[in-house]
């Protein structure tokens, strides 16, 4: 499993369409693509959490005044990928 942190407003699209790479699209991307094109995930929850900024919760939320969201993802590797 791996973790993916993103802004709360992105999760409606993530849940509907899956994780998509917006590398090179400066209008859609907030954090950059320092390691190249792709969807970034981490095996470390605190690192993924650092990419999930706190957002104001809806007034009816019972979870608190602020929310942040991190996806827990199952990763399926292509046979050509070698694990270290």
C-alpha atoms as one frame of an Amber mdcrd trajectory, in Angstrom:
protein
   0.000   0.000   0.000   0.992   3.598  -0.518  -0.371   6.992   0.492  -1.316
   9.931  -1.742  -1.930  13.360  -0.222  -3.875  16.000  -2.097  -6.049  19.035
  -1.484  -9.517  18.169  -0.230 -11.191  19.728  -3.284  -9.312  17.266  -5.541
 -10.799  14.166  -3.954 -14.177  14.309  -5.702 -12.352  13.988  -9.037  -9.879
  11.427  -7.653 -12.721   9.214  -6.439 -14.655   9.559  -9.708 -11.771   9.322
 -12.201  -8.850   7.792 -10.317  -5.413   9.268  -9.831  -4.245  11.119 -12.947
  -0.912  12.712 -13.710  -1.098  16.442 -14.382   2.667  16.834 -14.798   3.415
  19.817 -16.992  -0.058  21.330 -16.497   0.657  24.333 -14.263  -3.057  25.234
 -14.021  -3.968  21.874 -12.450  -0.802  21.024 -10.522   0.202  22.647  -7.232
   3.293  20.896  -5.941   5.520  20.301  -8.967   7.084  17.291 -10.621  10.669
  17.319  -9.379  11.109  13.555  -9.966   9.487  13.563 -13.412   6.017  12.938
 -14.772   3.610  10.780 -12.792   1.399  10.357  -9.759   3.436  10.584  -6.574
   2.836   8.268  -3.620   4.736   7.446  -0.461   5.005   4.500   1.864   5.253
   7.093   4.660   1.971   8.620   5.831   3.579  11.808   7.256   5.162  12.589
   3.882   1.868  12.119   2.014   0.104  14.160   4.702   2.448  17.079   3.980
   0.821  17.318   0.501  -2.713  17.386   1.972  -3.311  20.941   3.185  -5.946
  21.626   5.827  -9.201  22.967   4.424 -12.290  24.398   6.048 -14.866  21.695
   6.613 -18.477  22.210   5.551 -20.520  23.839   8.330 -22.462  20.591   8.867
 -19.317  18.459   9.309 -19.152  16.352  12.448 -15.421  15.737  11.898 -14.248
  19.151  13.051 -13.695  22.610  11.616 -10.761  21.597   9.385 -10.153  18.539
   7.221  -7.313  17.099   5.192  -7.403  13.993   3.063  -4.914  11.234   2.228
  -5.758   8.247   0.026  -4.580   4.767   0.947  -3.788   3.089  -2.369  -3.048
  -0.444  -3.405  -0.285  -0.432  -6.011  -0.149  -2.990  -8.812   3.274  -3.024
 -10.453   3.730  -3.730 -14.128   5.789  -6.907 -14.692   8.610  -4.804 -16.162
   9.079  -2.874 -12.879  11.746  -4.201 -10.541  11.378  -3.650  -6.827  14.415
  -2.631  -4.784
